JSON list of C-alpha atoms in Angstrom, two decimals:
[
{"chain": "P", "resi": 1, "resn": "UNK", "atom": "CA", "xyz": [-100.44, -24.70, 22.26]},
{"chain": "P", "resi": 2, "resn": "UNK", "atom": "CA", "xyz": [-99.84, -21.30, 20.70]},
{"chain": "P", "resi": 3, "resn": "UNK", "atom": "CA", "xyz": [-96.49, -21.80, 18.99]},
{"chain": "P", "resi": 4, "resn": "UNK", "atom": "CA", "xyz": [-93.72, -24.28, 18.36]},
{"chain": "P", "resi": 5, "resn": "UNK", "atom": "CA", "xyz": [-90.10, -23.42, 17.50]},
{"chain": "P", "resi": 6, "resn": "UNK", "atom": "CA", "xyz": [-86.81, -25.34, 17.27]},
{"chain": "P", "resi": 7, "resn": "UNK", "atom": "CA", "xyz": [-84.49, -24.74, 20.23]},
{"chain": "P", "resi": 8, "resn": "UNK", "atom": "CA", "xyz": [-81.39, -26.75, 19.39]},
{"chain": "P", "resi": 9, "resn": "UNK", "atom": "CA", "xyz": [-80.06, -30.22, 20.09]},
{"chain": "P", "resi": 10, "resn": "UNK", "atom": "CA", "xyz": [-80.15, -30.16, 23.91]},
{"chain": "P", "resi": 11, "resn": "UNK", "atom": "CA", "xyz": [-82.22, -27.26, 25.29]},
{"chain": "P", "resi": 12, "resn": "UNK", "atom": "CA", "xyz": [-81.45, -26.74, 28.98]},
{"chain": "P", "resi": 13, "resn": "UNK", "atom": "CA", "xyz": [-81.72, -23.34, 30.71]},
{"chain": "P", "resi": 14, "resn": "UNK", "atom": "CA", "xyz": [-83.95, -20.46, 29.67]},
{"chain": "P", "resi": 15, "resn": "UNK", "atom": "CA", "xyz": [-84.36, -16.79, 30.57]},
{"chain": "P", "resi": 16, "resn": "UNK", "atom": "CA", "xyz": [-86.91, -14.08, 29.75]},
{"chain": "P", "resi": 17, "resn": "UNK", "atom": "CA", "xyz": [-86.04, -10.48, 28.96]},
{"chain": "P", "resi": 18, "resn": "UNK", "atom": "CA", "xyz": [-89.11, -8.41, 29.98]},
{"chain": "P", "resi": 19, "resn": "UNK", "atom": "CA", "xyz": [-87.87, -5.32, 28.13]},
{"chain": "P", "resi": 20, "resn": "UNK", "atom": "CA", "xyz": [-87.33, -6.80, 24.68]},
{"chain": "P", "resi": 21, "resn": "UNK", "atom": "CA", "xyz": [-89.84, -9.60, 25.44]},
{"chain": "P", "resi": 22, "resn": "UNK", "atom": "CA", "xyz": [-87.48, -12.26, 24.18]},
{"chain": "P", "resi": 23, "resn": "UNK", "atom": "CA", "xyz": [-86.79, -15.76, 25.51]},
{"chain": "P", "resi": 24, "resn": "UNK", "atom": "CA", "xyz": [-83.22, -17.09, 25.53]},
{"chain": "P", "resi": 25, "resn": "UNK", "atom": "CA", "xyz": [-82.79, -20.88, 25.46]},
{"chain": "P", "resi": 26, "resn": "UNK", "atom": "CA", "xyz": [-79.42, -22.52, 26.12]},
{"chain": "P", "resi": 27, "resn": "UNK", "atom": "CA", "xyz": [-78.60, -25.33, 23.69]},
{"chain": "P", "resi": 28, "resn": "UNK", "atom": "CA", "xyz": [-76.09, -27.21, 25.83]},
{"chain": "P", "resi": 29, "resn": "UNK", "atom": "CA", "xyz": [-74.51, -29.50, 23.24]},
{"chain": "P", "resi": 30, "resn": "UNK", "atom": "CA", "xyz": [-75.06, -27.10, 20.34]},
{"chain": "P", "resi": 31, "resn": "UNK", "atom": "CA", "xyz": [-73.15, -24.27, 22.00]},
{"chain": "P", "resi": 32, "resn": "UNK", "atom": "CA", "xyz": [-75.66, -21.55, 21.18]},
{"chain": "P", "resi": 33, "resn": "UNK", "atom": "CA", "xyz": [-78.39, -19.39, 22.67]},
{"chain": "P", "resi": 34, "resn": "UNK", "atom": "CA", "xyz": [-81.63, -19.63, 20.71]},
{"chain": "P", "resi": 35, "resn": "UNK", "atom": "CA", "xyz": [-83.66, -16.40, 20.88]},
{"chain": "P", "resi": 36, "resn": "UNK", "atom": "CA", "xyz": [-87.45, -16.49, 20.56]},
{"chain": "P", "resi": 37, "resn": "UNK", "atom": "CA", "xyz": [-89.84, -13.55, 20.39]},
{"chain": "P", "resi": 38, "resn": "UNK", "atom": "CA", "xyz": [-93.05, -13.25, 22.44]},
{"chain": "P", "resi": 39, "resn": "UNK", "atom": "CA", "xyz": [-94.97, -15.03, 19.69]},
{"chain": "P", "resi": 40, "resn": "UNK", "atom": "CA", "xyz": [-92.69, -18.05, 20.02]},
{"chain": "P", "resi": 41, "resn": "UNK", "atom": "CA", "xyz": [-90.83, -17.55, 16.75]},
{"chain": "P", "resi": 42, "resn": "UNK", "atom": "CA", "xyz": [-87.07, -18.04, 16.55]},
{"chain": "P", "resi": 43, "resn": "UNK", "atom": "CA", "xyz": [-85.47, -14.72, 15.66]},
{"chain": "P", "resi": 44, "resn": "UNK", "atom": "CA", "xyz": [-81.76, -15.30, 16.33]},
{"chain": "P", "resi": 45, "resn": "UNK", "atom": "CA", "xyz": [-79.11, -17.87, 17.16]},
{"chain": "P", "resi": 46, "resn": "UNK", "atom": "CA", "xyz": [-76.10, -16.67, 19.15]},
{"chain": "P", "resi": 47, "resn": "UNK", "atom": "CA", "xyz": [-72.91, -18.72, 19.02]},
{"chain": "P", "resi": 48, "resn": "UNK", "atom": "CA", "xyz": [-71.13, -19.02, 22.39]},
{"chain": "P", "resi": 49, "resn": "UNK", "atom": "CA", "xyz": [-68.02, -20.81, 21.15]},
{"chain": "P", "resi": 50, "resn": "UNK", "atom": "CA", "xyz": [-68.52, -23.67, 23.60]},
{"chain": "P", "resi": 51, "resn": "UNK", "atom": "CA", "xyz": [-71.09, -25.79, 25.42]},
{"chain": "P", "resi": 52, "resn": "UNK", "atom": "CA", "xyz": [-73.91, -23.69, 26.89]},
{"chain": "P", "resi": 53, "resn": "UNK", "atom": "CA", "xyz": [-74.85, -23.91, 30.56]},
{"chain": "P", "resi": 54, "resn": "UNK", "atom": "CA", "xyz": [-77.65, -22.01, 32.24]},
{"chain": "P", "resi": 55, "resn": "UNK", "atom": "CA", "xyz": [-78.72, -18.50, 31.25]},
{"chain": "P", "resi": 56, "resn": "UNK", "atom": "CA", "xyz": [-80.06, -15.56, 33.32]},
{"chain": "P", "resi": 57, "resn": "UNK", "atom": "CA", "xyz": [-81.43, -12.09, 32.64]},
{"chain": "P", "resi": 58, "resn": "UNK", "atom": "CA", "xyz": [-79.79, -9.31, 34.68]},
{"chain": "P", "resi": 59, "resn": "UNK", "atom": "CA", "xyz": [-82.29, -6.49, 35.11]},
{"chain": "P", "resi": 60, "resn": "UNK", "atom": "CA", "xyz": [-79.59, -4.27, 36.60]},
{"chain": "P", "resi": 61, "resn": "UNK", "atom": "CA", "xyz": [-77.58, -4.09, 33.38]},
{"chain": "P", "resi": 62, "resn": "UNK", "atom": "CA", "xyz": [-80.39, -5.27, 31.07]},
{"chain": "P", "resi": 63, "resn": "UNK", "atom": "CA", "xyz": [-78.00, -7.88, 29.76]},
{"chain": "P", "resi": 64, "resn": "UNK", "atom": "CA", "xyz": [-78.32, -11.65, 29.43]},
{"chain": "P", "resi": 65, "resn": "UNK", "atom": "CA", "xyz": [-75.63, -13.80, 31.07]},
{"chain": "P", "resi": 66, "resn": "UNK", "atom": "CA", "xyz": [-74.87, -17.29, 29.79]},
{"chain": "P", "resi": 67, "resn": "UNK", "atom": "CA", "xyz": [-72.49, -19.87, 31.23]},
{"chain": "P", "resi": 68, "resn": "UNK", "atom": "CA", "xyz": [-70.10, -21.28, 28.61]},
{"chain": "P", "resi": 69, "resn": "UNK", "atom": "CA", "xyz": [-69.17, -24.41, 30.48]},
{"chain": "P", "resi": 70, "resn": "UNK", "atom": "CA", "xyz": [-66.53, -25.88, 28.19]},
{"chain": "P", "resi": 71, "resn": "UNK", "atom": "CA", "xyz": [-64.56, -22.58, 28.29]},
{"chain": "P", "resi": 72, "resn": "UNK", "atom": "CA", "xyz": [-65.07, -21.68, 31.99]},
{"chain": "P", "resi": 73, "resn": "UNK", "atom": "CA", "xyz": [-66.34, -18.22, 31.07]},
{"chain": "P", "resi": 74, "resn": "UNK", "atom": "CA", "xyz": [-69.53, -16.19, 31.26]},
{"chain": "P", "resi": 75, "resn": "UNK", "atom": "CA", "xyz": [-70.86, -14.65, 28.04]},
{"chain": "P", "resi": 76, "resn": "UNK", "atom": "CA", "xyz": [-72.58, -11.26, 28.35]},
{"chain": "P", "resi": 77, "resn": "UNK", "atom": "CA", "xyz": [-75.24, -10.81, 25.65]},
{"chain": "P", "resi": 78, "resn": "UNK", "atom": "CA", "xyz": [-76.89, -7.55, 24.63]},
{"chain": "P", "resi": 79, "resn": "UNK", "atom": "CA", "xyz": [-80.53, -8.53, 23.94]},
{"chain": "P", "resi": 80, "resn": "UNK", "atom": "CA", "xyz": [-81.06, -5.45, 21.79]},
{"chain": "P", "resi": 81, "resn": "UNK", "atom": "CA", "xyz": [-78.56, -6.70, 19.22]},
{"chain": "P", "resi": 82, "resn": "UNK", "atom": "CA", "xyz": [-78.41, -10.41, 20.19]},
{"chain": "P", "resi": 83, "resn": "UNK", "atom": "CA", "xyz": [-74.62, -10.30, 20.26]},
{"chain": "P", "resi": 84, "resn": "UNK", "atom": "CA", "xyz": [-72.00, -11.29, 22.82]},
{"chain": "P", "resi": 85, "resn": "UNK", "atom": "CA", "xyz": [-70.51, -8.01, 24.02]},
{"chain": "P", "resi": 86, "resn": "UNK", "atom": "CA", "xyz": [-68.21, -9.34, 26.73]},
{"chain": "P", "resi": 87, "resn": "UNK", "atom": "CA", "xyz": [-66.63, -12.57, 27.95]},
{"chain": "P", "resi": 88, "resn": "UNK", "atom": "CA", "xyz": [-65.84, -12.90, 31.66]},
{"chain": "P", "resi": 89, "resn": "UNK", "atom": "CA", "xyz": [-63.25, -15.43, 32.83]},
{"chain": "P", "resi": 90, "resn": "UNK", "atom": "CA", "xyz": [-64.05, -17.50, 35.94]},
{"chain": "P", "resi": 91, "resn": "UNK", "atom": "CA", "xyz": [-60.80, -18.45, 37.72]},
{"chain": "P", "resi": 92, "resn": "UNK", "atom": "CA", "xyz": [-61.23, -21.41, 40.04]},
{"chain": "P", "resi": 93, "resn": "UNK", "atom": "CA", "xyz": [-64.16, -22.81, 38.05]},
{"chain": "P", "resi": 94, "resn": "UNK", "atom": "CA", "xyz": [-64.21, -26.11, 36.17]},
{"chain": "P", "resi": 95, "resn": "UNK", "atom": "CA", "xyz": [-67.22, -26.39, 33.83]},
{"chain": "P", "resi": 96, "resn": "UNK", "atom": "CA", "xyz": [-69.59, -23.60, 34.90]},
{"chain": "P", "resi": 97, "resn": "UNK", "atom": "CA", "xyz": [-73.16, -24.80, 34.52]},
{"chain": "P", "resi": 98, "resn": "UNK", "atom": "CA", "xyz": [-75.58, -23.44, 37.15]},
{"chain": "P", "resi": 99, "resn": "UNK", "atom": "CA", "xyz": [-76.18, -19.68, 37.24]},
{"chain": "P", "resi": 100, "resn": "UNK", "atom": "CA", "xyz": [-78.29, -17.25, 39.27]},
{"chain": "P", "resi": 101, "resn": "UNK", "atom": "CA", "xyz": [-78.29, -13.43, 39.35]},
{"chain": "P", "resi": 102, "resn": "UNK", "atom": "CA", "xyz": [-79.06, -11.25, 42.38]},
{"chain": "P", "resi": 103, "resn": "UNK", "atom": "CA", "xyz": [-79.59, -8.04, 40.44]},
{"chain": "P", "resi": 104, "resn": "UNK", "atom": "CA", "xyz": [-80.27, -5.65, 43.38]},
{"chain": "P", "resi": 105, "resn": "UNK", "atom": "CA", "xyz": [-76.92, -6.50, 45.01]},
{"chain": "P", "resi": 106, "resn": "UNK", "atom": "CA", "xyz": [-75.06, -6.82, 41.69]},
{"chain": "P", "resi": 107, "resn": "UNK", "atom": "CA", "xyz": [-73.98, -10.40, 42.31]},
{"chain": "P", "resi": 108, "resn": "UNK", "atom": "CA", "xyz": [-74.06, -13.59, 40.25]},
{"chain": "P", "resi": 109, "resn": "UNK", "atom": "CA", "xyz": [-73.67, -17.08, 41.64]},
{"chain": "P", "resi": 110, "resn": "UNK", "atom": "CA", "xyz": [-72.01, -19.65, 39.38]},
{"chain": "P", "resi": 111, "resn": "UNK", "atom": "CA", "xyz": [-72.05, -23.39, 40.06]},
{"chain": "P", "resi": 112, "resn": "UNK", "atom": "CA", "xyz": [-69.08, -25.30, 38.60]},
{"chain": "P", "resi": 113, "resn": "UNK", "atom": "CA", "xyz": [-69.97, -28.97, 38.22]},
{"chain": "P", "resi": 114, "resn": "UNK", "atom": "CA", "xyz": [-66.45, -30.09, 37.31]},
{"chain": "P", "resi": 115, "resn": "UNK", "atom": "CA", "xyz": [-64.99, -29.24, 40.73]},
{"chain": "P", "resi": 116, "resn": "UNK", "atom": "CA", "xyz": [-68.10, -28.90, 42.97]},
{"chain": "P", "resi": 117, "resn": "UNK", "atom": "CA", "xyz": [-67.50, -25.18, 43.51]},
{"chain": "P", "resi": 118, "resn": "UNK", "atom": "CA", "xyz": [-69.81, -22.19, 43.85]},
{"chain": "P", "resi": 119, "resn": "UNK", "atom": "CA", "xyz": [-68.38, -18.82, 42.78]},
{"chain": "P", "resi": 120, "resn": "UNK", "atom": "CA", "xyz": [-69.71, -15.42, 43.80]},
{"chain": "P", "resi": 121, "resn": "UNK", "atom": "CA", "xyz": [-69.16, -12.97, 40.94]},
{"chain": "P", "resi": 122, "resn": "UNK", "atom": "CA", "xyz": [-69.24, -9.20, 41.46]},
{"chain": "P", "resi": 123, "resn": "UNK", "atom": "CA", "xyz": [-71.28, -7.73, 38.59]},
{"chain": "P", "resi": 124, "resn": "UNK", "atom": "CA", "xyz": [-69.82, -4.27, 39.25]},
{"chain": "P", "resi": 125, "resn": "UNK", "atom": "CA", "xyz": [-66.21, -5.33, 38.65]},
{"chain": "P", "resi": 126, "resn": "UNK", "atom": "CA", "xyz": [-66.73, -8.67, 36.84]},
{"chain": "P", "resi": 127, "resn": "UNK", "atom": "CA", "xyz": [-64.35, -10.25, 39.35]},
{"chain": "P", "resi": 128, "resn": "UNK", "atom": "CA", "xyz": [-64.82, -13.39, 41.44]},
{"chain": "P", "resi": 129, "resn": "UNK", "atom": "CA", "xyz": [-65.33, -12.36, 45.08]},
{"chain": "P", "resi": 130, "resn": "UNK", "atom": "CA", "xyz": [-65.27, -15.78, 46.74]},
{"chain": "P", "resi": 131, "resn": "UNK", "atom": "CA", "xyz": [-65.70, -19.54, 46.26]},
{"chain": "P", "resi": 132, "resn": "UNK", "atom": "CA", "xyz": [-67.39, -22.23, 48.34]},
{"chain": "P", "resi": 133, "resn": "UNK", "atom": "CA", "xyz": [-67.63, -26.01, 48.23]},
{"chain": "P", "resi": 134, "resn": "UNK", "atom": "CA", "xyz": [-70.97, -27.61, 47.29]},
{"chain": "P", "resi": 135, "resn": "UNK", "atom": "CA", "xyz": [-72.16, -31.13, 46.45]},
{"chain": "P", "resi": 136, "resn": "UNK", "atom": "CA", "xyz": [-70.68, -32.96, 43.46]},
{"chain": "P", "resi": 137, "resn": "UNK", "atom": "CA", "xyz": [-72.17, -32.03, 40.07]},
{"chain": "P", "resi": 138, "resn": "UNK", "atom": "CA", "xyz": [-74.11, -28.91, 41.15]},
{"chain": "P", "resi": 139, "resn": "UNK", "atom": "CA", "xyz": [-76.95, -28.13, 38.79]},
{"chain": "P", "resi": 140, "resn": "UNK", "atom": "CA", "xyz": [-79.87, -25.81, 39.63]},
{"chain": "P", "resi": 141, "resn": "UNK", "atom": "CA", "xyz": [-79.78, -22.77, 41.95]},
{"chain": "P", "resi": 142, "resn": "UNK", "atom": "CA", "xyz": [-82.72, -21.03, 43.63]},
{"chain": "P", "resi": 143, "resn": "UNK", "atom": "CA", "xyz": [-82.78, -17.83, 45.70]},
{"chain": "P", "resi": 144, "resn": "UNK", "atom": "CA", "xyz": [-85.29, -16.78, 48.35]},
{"chain": "P", "resi": 145, "resn": "UNK", "atom": "CA", "xyz": [-85.32, -13.01, 47.81]},
{"chain": "P", "resi": 146, "resn": "UNK", "atom": "CA", "xyz": [-86.99, -12.22, 51.14]},
{"chain": "P", "resi": 147, "resn": "UNK", "atom": "CA", "xyz": [-84.97, -14.54, 53.40]},
{"chain": "P", "resi": 148, "resn": "UNK", "atom": "CA", "xyz": [-81.93, -14.04, 51.15]},
{"chain": "P", "resi": 149, "resn": "UNK", "atom": "CA", "xyz": [-81.08, -17.73, 51.17]},
{"chain": "P", "resi": 150, "resn": "UNK", "atom": "CA", "xyz": [-79.42, -19.50, 48.26]},
{"chain": "P", "resi": 151, "resn": "UNK", "atom": "CA", "xyz": [-80.11, -23.17, 47.54]},
{"chain": "P", "resi": 152, "resn": "UNK", "atom": "CA", "xyz": [-77.68, -25.19, 45.40]},
{"chain": "P", "resi": 153, "resn": "UNK", "atom": "CA", "xyz": [-78.97, -28.61, 44.30]},
{"chain": "P", "resi": 154, "resn": "UNK", "atom": "CA", "xyz": [-76.61, -31.22, 42.86]},
{"chain": "P", "resi": 155, "resn": "UNK", "atom": "CA", "xyz": [-76.97, -34.24, 40.60]},
{"chain": "P", "resi": 156, "resn": "UNK", "atom": "CA", "xyz": [-75.96, -36.60, 43.43]},
{"chain": "P", "resi": 157, "resn": "UNK", "atom": "CA", "xyz": [-78.82, -35.33, 45.59]},
{"chain": "P", "resi": 158, "resn": "UNK", "atom": "CA", "xyz": [-76.83, -33.14, 47.97]},
{"chain": "P", "resi": 159, "resn": "UNK", "atom": "CA", "xyz": [-78.27, -29.74, 48.85]},
{"chain": "P", "resi": 160, "resn": "UNK", "atom": "CA", "xyz": [-76.11, -26.81, 50.01]},
{"chain": "P", "resi": 161, "resn": "UNK", "atom": "CA", "xyz": [-77.75, -23.80, 51.70]},
{"chain": "P", "resi": 162, "resn": "UNK", "atom": "CA", "xyz": [-76.23, -20.33, 52.02]},
{"chain": "P", "resi": 163, "resn": "UNK", "atom": "CA", "xyz": [-77.31, -17.08, 53.66]},
{"chain": "P", "resi": 164, "resn": "UNK", "atom": "CA", "xyz": [-76.55, -13.86, 51.81]},
{"chain": "P", "resi": 165, "resn": "UNK", "atom": "CA", "xyz": [-75.23, -11.29, 54.26]},
{"chain": "P", "resi": 166, "resn": "UNK", "atom": "CA", "xyz": [-74.31, -7.98, 52.74]},
{"chain": "P", "resi": 167, "resn": "UNK", "atom": "CA", "xyz": [-72.63, -8.93, 49.50]},
{"chain": "P", "resi": 168, "resn": "UNK", "atom": "CA", "xyz": [-71.17, -12.22, 50.69]},
{"chain": "P", "resi": 169, "resn": "UNK", "atom": "CA", "xyz": [-72.38, -15.77, 51.31]},
{"chain": "P", "resi": 170, "resn": "UNK", "atom": "CA", "xyz": [-72.27, -17.68, 54.58]},
{"chain": "P", "resi": 171, "resn": "UNK", "atom": "CA", "xyz": [-72.74, -21.43, 54.32]},
{"chain": "P", "resi": 172, "resn": "UNK", "atom": "CA", "xyz": [-75.50, -22.68, 56.63]},
{"chain": "P", "resi": 173, "resn": "UNK", "atom": "CA", "xyz": [-75.22, -26.37, 55.86]},
{"chain": "P", "resi": 174, "resn": "UNK", "atom": "CA", "xyz": [-75.00, -29.19, 53.35]},
{"chain": "P", "resi": 175, "resn": "UNK", "atom": "CA", "xyz": [-76.60, -32.65, 53.39]},
{"chain": "P", "resi": 176, "resn": "UNK", "atom": "CA", "xyz": [-77.89, -35.47, 51.21]},
{"chain": "P", "resi": 177, "resn": "UNK", "atom": "CA", "xyz": [-81.55, -34.86, 50.40]},
{"chain": "P", "resi": 178, "resn": "UNK", "atom": "CA", "xyz": [-82.76, -37.51, 47.94]},
{"chain": "P", "resi": 179, "resn": "UNK", "atom": "CA", "xyz": [-81.44, -39.36, 44.87]},
{"chain": "P", "resi": 180, "resn": "UNK", "atom": "CA", "xyz": [-81.24, -37.06, 41.83]},
{"chain": "P", "resi": 181, "resn": "UNK", "atom": "CA", "xyz": [-82.64, -34.04, 43.71]},
{"chain": "P", "resi": 182, "resn": "UNK", "atom": "CA", "xyz": [-80.84, -31.71, 41.31]},
{"chain": "P", "resi": 183, "resn": "UNK", "atom": "CA", "xyz": [-83.65, -29.27, 40.46]},
{"chain": "P", "resi": 184, "resn": "UNK", "atom": "CA", "xyz": [-84.94, -26.72, 42.98]},
{"chain": "P", "resi": 185, "resn": "UNK", "atom": "CA", "xyz": [-87.40, -23.83, 43.14]},
{"chain": "P", "resi": 186, "resn": "UNK", "atom": "CA", "xyz": [-88.35, -21.56, 46.06]},
{"chain": "P", "resi": 187, "resn": "UNK", "atom": "CA", "xyz": [-91.40, -19.45, 46.89]},
{"chain": "P", "resi": 188, "resn": "UNK", "atom": "CA", "xyz": [-90.19, -16.25, 48.62]},
{"chain": "P", "resi": 189, "resn": "UNK", "atom": "CA", "xyz": [-93.68, -15.61, 50.04]},
{"chain": "P", "resi": 190, "resn": "UNK", "atom": "CA", "xyz": [-93.94, -18.90, 51.97]},
{"chain": "P", "resi": 191, "resn": "UNK", "atom": "CA", "xyz": [-90.20, -19.78, 51.99]},
{"chain": "P", "resi": 192, "resn": "UNK", "atom": "CA", "xyz": [-91.11, -23.29, 50.89]},
{"chain": "P", "resi": 193, "resn": "UNK", "atom": "CA", "xyz": [-88.55, -25.07, 48.73]},
{"chain": "P", "resi": 194, "resn": "UNK", "atom": "CA", "xyz": [-89.60, -27.54, 46.03]},
{"chain": "P", "resi": 195, "resn": "UNK", "atom": "CA", "xyz": [-87.65, -30.49, 44.61]},
{"chain": "P", "resi": 196, "resn": "UNK", "atom": "CA", "xyz": [-89.17, -32.55, 41.76]},
{"chain": "P", "resi": 197, "resn": "UNK", "atom": "CA", "xyz": [-87.83, -36.11, 42.04]},
{"chain": "P", "resi": 198, "resn": "UNK", "atom": "CA", "xyz": [-87.64, -38.52, 39.14]},
{"chain": "P", "resi": 199, "resn": "UNK", "atom": "CA", "xyz": [-88.22, -41.36, 41.60]},
{"chain": "P", "resi": 200, "resn": "UNK", "atom": "CA", "xyz": [-89.50, -40.65, 45.10]},
{"chain": "P", "resi": 201, "resn": "UNK", "atom": "CA", "xyz": [-90.20, -42.84, 48.12]},
{"chain": "P", "resi": 202, "resn": "UNK", "atom": "CA", "xyz": [-93.01, -44.59, 46.23]},
{"chain": "P", "resi": 203, "resn": "UNK", "atom": "CA", "xyz": [-90.75, -45.40, 43.27]},
{"chain": "P", "resi": 204, "resn": "UNK", "atom": "CA", "xyz": [-92.57, -42.91, 41.04]},
{"chain": "P", "resi": 205, "resn": "UNK", "atom": "CA", "xyz": [-92.13, -39.19, 40.24]},
{"chain": "P", "resi": 206, "resn": "UNK", "atom": "CA", "xyz": [-92.69, -37.16, 43.39]},
{"chain": "P", "resi": 207, "resn": "UNK", "atom": "CA", "xyz": [-92.51, -33.56, 44.60]},
{"chain": "P", "resi": 208, "resn": "UNK", "atom": "CA", "xyz": [-90.56, -33.01, 47.80]},
{"chain": "P", "resi": 209, "resn": "UNK", "atom": "CA", "xyz": [-91.54, -29.85, 49.71]},
{"chain": "P", "resi": 210, "resn": "UNK", "atom": "CA", "xyz": [-89.36, -28.40, 52.46]},
{"chain": "P", "resi": 211, "resn": "UNK", "atom": "CA", "xyz": [-89.37, -25.29, 54.64]},
{"chain": "P", "resi": 212, "resn": "UNK", "atom": "CA", "xyz": [-86.58, -23.68, 56.69]},
{"chain": "P", "resi": 213, "resn": "UNK", "atom": "CA", "xyz": [-86.82, -23.59, 60.46]}
]
């Protein structure tokens, strides 16, 4: 262990800014972003004015985006000053929590766990382009950058899969996967999708590995 630093009452999402070399940690119940430097020392605390959801670095704008789930908005943070420079409203969203940025196509995907909705946000105009239904209580999102497939995992274990075509999403399917399969990661080289399960088929923690056909 190289360093230890406080990160709030309920640390949830985190993002890394490769330019400033800072780590942003969402404190969900504390309503702040904790900023750490590369040495692991806390250098700033940014108030979001509401409960913090997930956070993402946008390399297109070099800004950090944070979901403010109790206000149904997205906070845009300048990592050079560690200040909120813009607040983006999310019409049609109830409690935005999950967040993923597709920087090359200037899109952000926002999962709203209060109404099981996935929003596609245009990062050029800061307007919502479309919305889709997903499983109840959506949590973690993962994106296969080579296949351009988006995976949305939910707290109830339902997985929704989308294909990105142009600058829009097409839903490929949705089904129950496993109890509490709410966290997901994808390897764009192999296209394998990973789901860590708190309790698998053997009653113990298990890693579920899937691949698209």
